[in-house]
Amino acid sequence: MDRTAARSGPAPEGGAAAADPDSEVDIATGGAAEPSGKHGEQRVTWAELFFDLVWVFALVQISGLLAAAHGPLGLAQTLVLLVPLWWGWMSATLLGNSAGVALDRPAIRLMLFALAACGLGMTVAIPYAYQQHGPLFALCYVVMRALLWAGMRKLPLFGDLRVEPFGLTLLLAGPLFLAGGLTSGAARTALWGAAAVMEVVVPVLFGHRLDRFTFETSHLPERFGLVIIMALGETVLAVGTNASNSSLGPARSAALAVSFTVIVGLWWTYFHFGAAAVRHSLETDPVQARIVRDVFNYGHFIYLTAIIFIAVGLKKICLYPMAVPHSLPELLLAPGAALYLFGFCYSRWRMFGAAGVSRFSAAALCLLLTPLALYLPMLVIGVLVAAVLVGLNVFEYWIVTTGRRVLFLHMPHWKR
């Protein structure tokens, strides 16, 4: 791809595939999206993969913190920590996409290593972020944000914009994180919660200022597919660690088998249909920045959060397969699966103006399992969630291979 042309001009007009929810080939067939026809596709670099290692550690830490959470407040505090970690990874990915071939130059590599160092500091602080390690978490995040903003200003993504989401978020959320790091207790939770809300809201309000820019269309789908693999890998680690540290009787062996089935179901749901559709949408939508903002940024944050919920739920199943849940972490499997599937409904709506009936129905089924989890052994809920995921993927495969029409819930295609 011609990197200069990709950054200097407005996005092309048209994009019929993005406007017609029934015209997408990739969701319906599961086939890989065709390359854009432009030469020199950008691939993920070794430096980016090294950078990702820190975020694998971060997912392990977040999952562990959530597994020990006490009630809704603990859940909310964990999500508040996940938001800046996600926005840091997301921003570094956009930095790499904007850098193009320069991404493999020493200066950009050193930038990624500096960002990874900041992420490592944040990750080390996670278990005691609301105690003695709060200042470390806040300082590392603000430094990472400042480095990202400085790096972006040197690249063509922002062009001549004076007000853009990255700088505005640093200006608004940065002081709140620092102030929260210097306080304690409820004040820290409130300040960091407000900062996390800023992180989420600012791209919605000001992200349209980047709508005239385009992005390299092979790099982003690969990067975001990798973050799903990272999250699933953390789930395998959580399940395997708990299974290997316990005696494997019949119940725990069954829990291990069910957990692996759930993980495979999650992988299949994303990579057999979803990944190709996202790339197709990025290649054909007339406003690529909207797909990056809505589907890659918000949609994949939903997937990531859901997989963390599922990882915690599966971890508890492997520990206490026949126990009835009595704490919030033990109840997260079914709502996590529902959130994951609803995430696909949201993403498809943002891409094509409609949600698939099959995935919406499967998400609703998982949501209905949540109150049942209060009365049934965790292994039973695991079996039911696994059955929903397997049934969904078998049904979608049957629909595609038999040439039947895919049913959609059409909704207003609101474009912000």
Short mmCIF file of C-alpha atoms in Angstrom, two decimals:
data_model
loop_
_atom_site.label_atom_id
_atom_site.label_comp_id
_atom_site.label_asym_id
_atom_site.label_seq_id
_atom_site.Cartn_x
_atom_site.Cartn_y
_atom_site.Cartn_z
CA MET A 1 0.00 0.00 0.00
CA ASP A 2 1.15 3.53 -0.74
CA ARG A 3 1.49 4.85 2.82
CA THR A 4 1.57 8.52 1.80
CA ALA A 5 -1.59 8.26 -0.24
CA ALA A 6 -3.27 6.35 2.55
CA ARG A 7 -2.73 9.17 5.01
CA SER A 8 -2.95 12.35 2.97
CA GLY A 9 -6.28 12.09 1.17
CA PRO A 10 -9.89 11.60 2.13
CA ALA A 11 -11.44 8.16 2.22
CA PRO A 12 -13.02 7.05 -1.08
CA GLU A 13 -16.70 7.53 -1.64
CA GLY A 14 -19.06 4.60 -2.04
CA GLY A 15 -18.62 1.35 -0.20
CA ALA A 16 -21.88 -0.37 -1.02
CA ALA A 17 -20.93 -3.46 0.91
CA ALA A 18 -20.79 -1.43 4.09
CA ALA A 19 -24.26 -0.03 3.50
CA ASP A 20 -26.13 -3.24 2.62
CA PRO A 21 -26.28 -5.68 5.54
CA ASP A 22 -27.28 -8.56 3.26
CA SER A 23 -24.47 -8.06 0.75
CA GLU A 24 -21.50 -9.11 2.88
CA VAL A 25 -19.87 -12.20 1.45
CA ASP A 26 -17.51 -12.86 4.31
CA ILE A 27 -19.98 -13.22 7.17
CA ALA A 28 -22.27 -15.46 5.17
CA THR A 29 -19.61 -17.70 3.66
CA GLY A 30 -16.86 -17.64 6.23
CA GLY A 31 -14.32 -17.22 3.42
CA ALA A 32 -11.31 -15.02 3.81
CA ALA A 33 -11.72 -11.49 2.58
CA GLU A 34 -9.92 -10.80 -0.64
CA PRO A 35 -6.87 -8.57 -0.43
CA SER A 36 -7.45 -4.98 -1.29
CA GLY A 37 -5.40 -5.32 -4.43
CA LYS A 38 -2.78 -2.87 -3.21
CA HIS A 39 0.77 -4.06 -3.02
CA GLY A 40 2.99 -4.27 0.04
CA GLU A 41 0.57 -5.42 2.73
CA GLN A 42 1.78 -4.46 6.18
CA ARG A 43 2.37 -7.41 8.49
CA VAL A 44 2.76 -7.55 12.25
CA THR A 45 6.41 -7.12 13.22
CA TRP A 46 8.54 -8.98 15.75
CA ALA A 47 8.71 -5.84 17.87
CA GLU A 48 4.92 -5.72 18.09
CA LEU A 49 4.81 -9.37 19.13
CA PHE A 50 7.35 -8.63 21.86
CA PHE A 51 5.22 -5.68 22.94
CA ASP A 52 2.22 -8.03 23.20
CA LEU A 53 4.01 -10.20 25.76
CA VAL A 54 3.54 -7.51 28.39
CA TRP A 55 -0.18 -7.39 27.68
CA VAL A 56 -0.43 -11.18 28.02
CA PHE A 57 0.96 -10.71 31.52
CA ALA A 58 -1.56 -7.88 32.05
CA LEU A 59 -4.47 -10.16 31.12
CA VAL A 60 -3.22 -12.77 33.60
CA GLN A 61 -3.06 -10.11 36.32
CA ILE A 62 -6.51 -8.70 35.51
CA SER A 63 -8.02 -12.19 35.48
CA GLY A 64 -6.43 -12.98 38.84
CA LEU A 65 -7.68 -9.73 40.35
CA LEU A 66 -11.20 -10.36 39.09
CA ALA A 67 -11.16 -13.94 40.40
CA ALA A 68 -10.56 -12.53 43.89
CA ALA A 69 -13.06 -9.66 43.55
CA HIS A 70 -15.69 -9.15 46.25
CA GLY A 71 -18.99 -8.04 44.82
CA PRO A 72 -19.88 -5.46 42.16
CA LEU A 73 -17.39 -2.90 43.51
CA GLY A 74 -14.49 -5.29 42.94
CA LEU A 75 -15.77 -5.99 39.43
CA ALA A 76 -16.01 -2.26 38.68
CA GLN A 77 -12.54 -1.56 40.05
CA THR A 78 -11.07 -4.31 37.88
CA LEU A 79 -12.75 -2.95 34.76
CA VAL A 80 -11.44 0.53 35.56
CA LEU A 81 -7.90 -0.91 35.44
CA LEU A 82 -8.64 -2.79 32.21
CA VAL A 83 -9.72 0.38 30.36
CA PRO A 84 -6.31 2.16 30.34
CA LEU A 85 -4.54 -1.11 29.57
CA TRP A 86 -6.79 -1.63 26.55
CA TRP A 87 -6.47 1.94 25.34
CA GLY A 88 -2.70 1.69 25.66
CA TRP A 89 -2.58 -1.46 23.52
CA MET A 90 -5.07 0.00 21.04
CA SER A 91 -3.14 3.25 20.69
CA ALA A 92 0.16 1.44 20.18
CA THR A 93 -1.48 -0.62 17.43
CA LEU A 94 -2.67 2.53 15.67
CA LEU A 95 0.83 3.97 16.05
CA GLY A 96 2.23 0.90 14.31
CA ASN A 97 -0.39 1.06 11.56
CA SER A 98 0.36 4.72 10.93
CA ALA A 99 4.13 4.14 10.95
CA GLY A 100 3.94 1.58 8.15
CA VAL A 101 7.34 0.40 6.94
CA ALA A 102 8.99 2.71 9.48
CA LEU A 103 7.70 0.38 12.20
CA ASP A 104 10.78 -1.79 11.78
CA ARG A 105 13.20 1.11 12.13
CA PRO A 106 15.21 1.37 15.37
CA ALA A 107 13.50 4.58 16.55
CA ILE A 108 9.99 3.09 16.37
CA ARG A 109 11.17 -0.18 17.86
CA LEU A 110 12.63 1.72 20.80
CA MET A 111 9.32 3.57 21.12
CA LEU A 112 7.47 0.23 21.35
CA PHE A 113 9.95 -1.02 23.95
CA ALA A 114 9.42 2.16 26.00
CA LEU A 115 5.66 1.66 25.79
CA ALA A 116 6.10 -1.97 26.82
CA ALA A 117 8.14 -0.84 29.84
CA CYS A 118 5.31 1.48 30.89
CA GLY A 119 2.83 -1.35 30.40
CA LEU A 120 5.00 -3.64 32.52
CA GLY A 121 4.99 -1.07 35.33
CA MET A 122 1.20 -0.85 35.15
CA THR A 123 0.87 -4.63 35.10
CA VAL A 124 3.12 -5.16 38.11
CA ALA A 125 1.00 -2.63 39.99
CA ILE A 126 -2.36 -4.31 39.22
CA PRO A 127 -2.73 -6.56 42.31
CA TYR A 128 -2.23 -3.61 44.67
CA ALA A 129 -3.30 -0.77 42.39
CA TYR A 130 -5.92 0.33 44.91
CA GLN A 131 -3.41 0.09 47.74
CA GLN A 132 0.28 0.97 47.79
CA HIS A 133 0.95 0.59 44.04
CA GLY A 134 -1.57 3.19 42.88
CA PRO A 135 1.05 5.90 42.14
CA LEU A 136 3.07 3.44 40.01
CA PHE A 137 0.04 2.45 37.93
CA ALA A 138 -1.01 6.06 37.34
CA LEU A 139 2.46 7.39 36.55
CA CYS A 140 3.29 4.60 34.10
CA TYR A 141 0.00 5.10 32.31
CA VAL A 142 0.35 8.86 31.93
CA VAL A 143 3.93 8.45 30.68
CA MET A 144 2.74 5.84 28.17
CA ARG A 145 -0.04 8.14 27.00
CA ALA A 146 2.40 11.04 26.60
CA LEU A 147 4.82 8.87 24.60
CA LEU A 148 2.00 7.70 22.35
CA TRP A 149 0.81 11.24 21.74
CA ALA A 150 4.33 12.45 20.96
CA GLY A 151 4.88 9.52 18.60
CA MET A 152 1.58 10.10 16.82
CA ARG A 153 2.35 13.79 16.27
CA LYS A 154 5.40 12.79 14.23
CA LEU A 155 3.37 10.51 11.96
CA PRO A 156 0.82 11.39 9.25
CA LEU A 157 -2.26 10.07 11.09
CA PHE A 158 -3.17 13.37 12.77
CA GLY A 159 -2.13 15.55 9.84
CA ASP A 160 -2.67 19.19 10.76
CA LEU A 161 -5.33 18.58 13.42
CA ARG A 162 -4.93 20.73 16.51
CA VAL A 163 -7.61 18.91 18.48
CA GLU A 164 -7.61 15.12 18.23
CA PRO A 165 -8.74 12.31 20.56
CA PHE A 166 -5.29 11.21 21.74
CA GLY A 167 -4.17 14.63 22.93
CA LEU A 168 -7.55 15.46 24.40
CA THR A 169 -7.68 12.22 26.38
CA LEU A 170 -4.19 12.84 27.74
CA LEU A 171 -5.23 16.35 28.76
CA LEU A 172 -8.49 15.30 30.46
CA ALA A 173 -7.85 11.81 31.82
CA GLY A 174 -4.14 12.11 32.63
CA PRO A 175 -4.56 14.50 35.60
CA LEU A 176 -7.40 12.37 36.97
CA PHE A 177 -5.22 9.25 36.93
CA LEU A 178 -2.36 11.12 38.61
CA ALA A 179 -4.66 12.63 41.23
CA GLY A 180 -6.19 9.22 41.89
CA GLY A 181 -2.74 7.72 42.35
CA LEU A 182 -2.00 10.28 45.06
CA THR A 183 -5.22 9.59 46.98
CA SER A 184 -6.61 6.36 48.43
CA GLY A 185 -9.81 4.47 49.10
CA ALA A 186 -13.06 5.70 47.59
CA ALA A 187 -11.43 8.86 46.23
CA ARG A 188 -9.01 6.84 44.09
CA THR A 189 -11.82 4.65 42.78
CA ALA A 190 -13.92 7.70 41.91
CA LEU A 191 -11.09 9.62 40.19
CA TRP A 192 -9.91 6.61 38.19
CA GLY A 193 -13.49 5.75 37.32
CA ALA A 194 -14.00 9.26 35.96
CA ALA A 195 -10.75 8.98 33.99
CA ALA A 196 -11.85 5.64 32.52
CA VAL A 197 -15.15 7.21 31.46
CA MET A 198 -13.16 9.97 29.73
CA GLU A 199 -11.13 7.34 27.89
CA VAL A 200 -14.31 5.73 26.61
CA VAL A 201 -16.30 8.87 25.80
CA VAL A 202 -13.72 11.12 24.12
CA PRO A 203 -13.30 8.92 20.99
CA VAL A 204 -17.09 8.88 20.63
CA LEU A 205 -17.33 12.66 20.77
CA PHE A 206 -14.19 13.61 18.87
CA GLY A 207 -13.20 10.51 16.89
CA HIS A 208 -14.98 11.86 13.80
CA ARG A 209 -12.12 14.33 13.40
CA LEU A 210 -10.06 11.41 12.08
CA ASP A 211 -12.71 10.25 9.60
CA ARG A 212 -10.86 11.61 6.58
CA PHE A 213 -7.89 9.32 7.17
CA THR A 214 -7.54 5.74 5.96
CA PHE A 215 -5.67 2.78 7.38
CA GLU A 216 -3.65 -0.17 6.15
CA THR A 217 -6.21 -2.94 5.86
CA SER A 218 -4.17 -6.08 6.53
CA HIS A 219 -2.28 -4.94 9.63
CA LEU A 220 -5.23 -4.00 11.86
CA PRO A 221 -7.27 -7.22 11.42
CA GLU A 222 -4.15 -9.26 12.13
CA ARG A 223 -3.31 -7.23 15.25
CA PHE A 224 -6.82 -7.48 16.66
CA GLY A 225 -7.04 -11.16 15.83
CA LEU A 226 -3.86 -11.57 17.86
CA VAL A 227 -5.37 -9.83 20.88
CA ILE A 228 -8.23 -12.34 20.81
CA ILE A 229 -5.64 -15.15 20.66
CA MET A 230 -3.84 -13.54 23.62
CA ALA A 231 -7.05 -13.50 25.65
CA LEU A 232 -7.89 -17.09 24.73
CA GLY A 233 -4.33 -18.08 25.58
CA GLU A 234 -4.72 -16.54 29.03
CA THR A 235 -7.93 -18.56 29.41
CA VAL A 236 -6.10 -21.79 28.53
CA LEU A 237 -3.41 -20.85 31.05
CA ALA A 238 -5.97 -20.18 33.79
CA VAL A 239 -7.82 -23.45 33.16
CA GLY A 240 -4.69 -25.55 32.78
CA THR A 241 -3.00 -24.12 35.86
CA ASN A 242 -5.98 -24.81 38.08
CA ALA A 243 -6.47 -28.29 36.66
CA SER A 244 -2.79 -29.22 37.08
CA ASN A 245 -2.71 -27.99 40.67
CA SER A 246 -5.67 -30.18 41.72
CA SER A 247 -6.39 -33.88 41.80
CA LEU A 248 -8.08 -34.88 38.55
CA GLY A 249 -11.09 -36.89 39.60
CA PRO A 250 -14.09 -37.48 37.31
CA ALA A 251 -15.70 -34.10 38.04
CA ARG A 252 -12.53 -32.06 37.46
CA SER A 253 -11.68 -34.06 34.34
CA ALA A 254 -15.14 -33.30 33.00
CA ALA A 255 -14.68 -29.63 33.92
CA LEU A 256 -11.40 -29.53 32.00
CA ALA A 257 -13.05 -31.06 28.92
CA VAL A 258 -15.98 -28.64 29.11
CA SER A 259 -13.64 -25.67 29.56
CA PHE A 260 -11.62 -26.61 26.49
CA THR A 261 -14.82 -27.01 24.48
CA VAL A 262 -15.92 -23.52 25.52
CA ILE A 263 -12.54 -22.04 24.52
CA VAL A 264 -12.65 -23.74 21.11
CA GLY A 265 -16.21 -22.46 20.68
CA LEU A 266 -15.06 -18.91 21.36
CA TRP A 267 -12.20 -19.27 18.85
CA TRP A 268 -14.50 -20.68 16.18
CA THR A 269 -17.11 -17.97 16.67
CA TYR A 270 -14.54 -15.23 16.03
CA PHE A 271 -12.14 -16.68 13.49
CA HIS A 272 -14.39 -18.79 11.27
CA PHE A 273 -16.80 -15.97 10.42
CA GLY A 274 -16.08 -12.77 12.33
CA ALA A 275 -12.45 -12.02 11.47
CA ALA A 276 -12.96 -12.13 7.69
CA ALA A 277 -16.05 -9.93 7.97
CA VAL A 278 -14.17 -7.27 9.92
CA ARG A 279 -11.43 -7.08 7.31
CA HIS A 280 -14.02 -6.95 4.53
CA SER A 281 -15.74 -4.05 6.27
CA LEU A 282 -12.48 -2.17 6.81
CA GLU A 283 -11.62 -2.53 3.12
CA THR A 284 -15.01 -1.43 1.80
CA ASP A 285 -16.43 1.12 4.24
CA PRO A 286 -16.12 4.69 2.92
CA VAL A 287 -15.12 5.90 6.40
CA GLN A 288 -12.48 3.48 7.62
CA ALA A 289 -11.92 5.43 10.83
CA ARG A 290 -15.46 4.63 11.90
CA ILE A 291 -14.78 0.89 11.60
CA VAL A 292 -11.53 1.32 13.51
CA ARG A 293 -13.28 3.27 16.24
CA ASP A 294 -16.51 1.30 16.57
CA VAL A 295 -15.54 -2.26 15.66
CA PHE A 296 -11.84 -2.55 16.46
CA ASN A 297 -11.80 -0.24 19.46
CA TYR A 298 -15.15 -0.72 21.20
CA GLY A 299 -16.18 -4.05 19.71
CA HIS A 300 -12.92 -5.80 20.58
CA PHE A 301 -12.93 -4.27 24.05
CA ILE A 302 -16.28 -6.04 24.54
CA TYR A 303 -14.74 -9.32 23.31
CA LEU A 304 -11.73 -8.92 25.57
CA THR A 305 -13.82 -8.13 28.65
CA ALA A 306 -16.12 -11.06 27.93
CA ILE A 307 -13.23 -13.52 27.53
CA ILE A 308 -11.78 -12.38 30.86
CA PHE A 309 -15.16 -13.02 32.50
CA ILE A 310 -15.26 -16.45 30.88
CA ALA A 311 -11.69 -17.23 31.96
CA VAL A 312 -12.55 -16.47 35.58
CA GLY A 313 -15.72 -18.57 35.36
CA LEU A 314 -13.88 -21.54 33.85
CA LYS A 315 -11.13 -21.23 36.46
CA LYS A 316 -13.75 -21.54 39.21
CA ILE A 317 -15.39 -24.51 37.45
CA CYS A 318 -12.08 -26.38 37.36
CA LEU A 319 -11.58 -25.70 41.07
CA TYR A 320 -15.09 -26.45 42.33
CA PRO A 321 -16.98 -28.26 39.55
CA MET A 322 -19.86 -29.58 41.67
CA ALA A 323 -20.26 -26.53 43.91
CA VAL A 324 -23.15 -24.10 43.59
CA PRO A 325 -21.84 -20.55 43.04
CA HIS A 326 -21.83 -18.29 46.07
CA SER A 327 -19.65 -15.39 44.88
CA LEU A 328 -19.65 -13.02 41.90
CA PRO A 329 -16.57 -14.48 40.13
CA GLU A 330 -18.18 -17.92 40.17
CA LEU A 331 -21.19 -16.53 38.30
CA LEU A 332 -19.29 -14.89 35.43
CA LEU A 333 -19.25 -17.71 32.86
CA ALA A 334 -22.78 -17.42 31.46
CA PRO A 335 -22.94 -13.57 31.42
CA GLY A 336 -19.42 -13.53 29.93
CA ALA A 337 -20.54 -15.79 27.08
CA ALA A 338 -23.63 -13.61 26.58
CA LEU A 339 -21.49 -10.47 26.46
CA TYR A 340 -19.12 -12.09 23.95
CA LEU A 341 -21.96 -13.00 21.59
CA PHE A 342 -23.73 -9.67 22.02
CA GLY A 343 -20.39 -8.10 21.05
CA PHE A 344 -20.73 -9.70 17.61
CA CYS A 345 -24.25 -8.31 17.31
CA TYR A 346 -22.94 -4.83 18.12
CA SER A 347 -20.00 -5.10 15.72
CA ARG A 348 -22.13 -6.36 12.86
CA TRP A 349 -24.64 -3.60 13.47
CA ARG A 350 -21.87 -1.00 13.30
CA MET A 351 -20.51 -2.58 10.10
CA PHE A 352 -23.68 -3.41 8.20
CA GLY A 353 -26.71 -2.11 10.13
CA ALA A 354 -27.99 -5.52 11.24
CA ALA A 355 -27.30 -8.20 13.82
CA GLY A 356 -27.40 -11.92 13.12
CA VAL A 357 -30.46 -13.63 14.58
CA SER A 358 -28.49 -16.77 15.43
CA ARG A 359 -25.88 -14.95 17.53
CA PHE A 360 -28.44 -12.71 19.17
CA SER A 361 -30.51 -15.74 20.14
CA ALA A 362 -27.45 -17.60 21.48
CA ALA A 363 -26.48 -14.53 23.52
CA ALA A 364 -29.99 -14.33 24.96
CA LEU A 365 -29.84 -18.02 25.91
CA CYS A 366 -26.57 -17.51 27.77
CA LEU A 367 -28.07 -14.51 29.53
CA LEU A 368 -31.02 -16.63 30.63
CA LEU A 369 -28.61 -19.14 32.13
CA THR A 370 -27.28 -16.52 34.55
CA PRO A 371 -30.09 -16.76 37.15
CA LEU A 372 -30.04 -20.56 36.86
CA ALA A 373 -26.39 -20.51 37.89
CA LEU A 374 -27.47 -19.55 41.40
CA TYR A 375 -29.07 -22.99 41.88
CA LEU A 376 -27.05 -25.41 39.72
CA PRO A 377 -23.51 -26.82 40.08
CA MET A 378 -20.97 -24.82 38.12
CA LEU A 379 -20.13 -27.81 35.92
CA VAL A 380 -23.74 -28.00 34.76
CA ILE A 381 -23.70 -24.32 33.74
CA GLY A 382 -20.40 -24.97 31.94
CA VAL A 383 -21.99 -27.82 29.99
CA LEU A 384 -24.95 -25.64 29.03
CA VAL A 385 -22.75 -22.74 27.88
CA ALA A 386 -20.59 -25.14 25.88
CA ALA A 387 -23.74 -26.58 24.29
CA VAL A 388 -24.92 -23.11 23.26
CA LEU A 389 -21.56 -22.25 21.65
CA VAL A 390 -21.24 -25.59 19.86
CA GLY A 391 -24.85 -25.44 18.74
CA LEU A 392 -24.43 -21.91 17.41
CA ASN A 393 -21.35 -22.78 15.38
CA VAL A 394 -22.87 -26.01 14.03
CA PHE A 395 -26.04 -24.16 13.06
CA GLU A 396 -24.14 -21.36 11.30
CA TYR A 397 -21.98 -23.88 9.47
CA TRP A 398 -25.10 -25.76 8.35
CA ILE A 399 -26.75 -22.54 7.16
CA VAL A 400 -23.71 -21.62 5.08
CA THR A 401 -22.95 -25.03 3.60
CA THR A 402 -26.59 -25.66 2.63
CA GLY A 403 -26.96 -22.23 1.03
CA ARG A 404 -29.83 -21.13 3.23
CA ARG A 405 -30.53 -17.47 3.82
CA VAL A 406 -28.96 -15.92 6.91
CA LEU A 407 -31.51 -14.09 9.07
CA PHE A 408 -30.73 -10.61 10.38
CA LEU A 409 -32.21 -8.17 12.87
CA HIS A 410 -32.18 -4.93 10.91
CA MET A 411 -31.53 -1.80 12.96
CA PRO A 412 -30.91 1.86 12.11
CA HIS A 413 -27.35 2.18 10.81
CA TRP A 414 -26.46 5.12 13.02
CA LYS A 415 -23.16 6.68 11.93
CA ARG A 416 -21.48 9.01 14.37
#
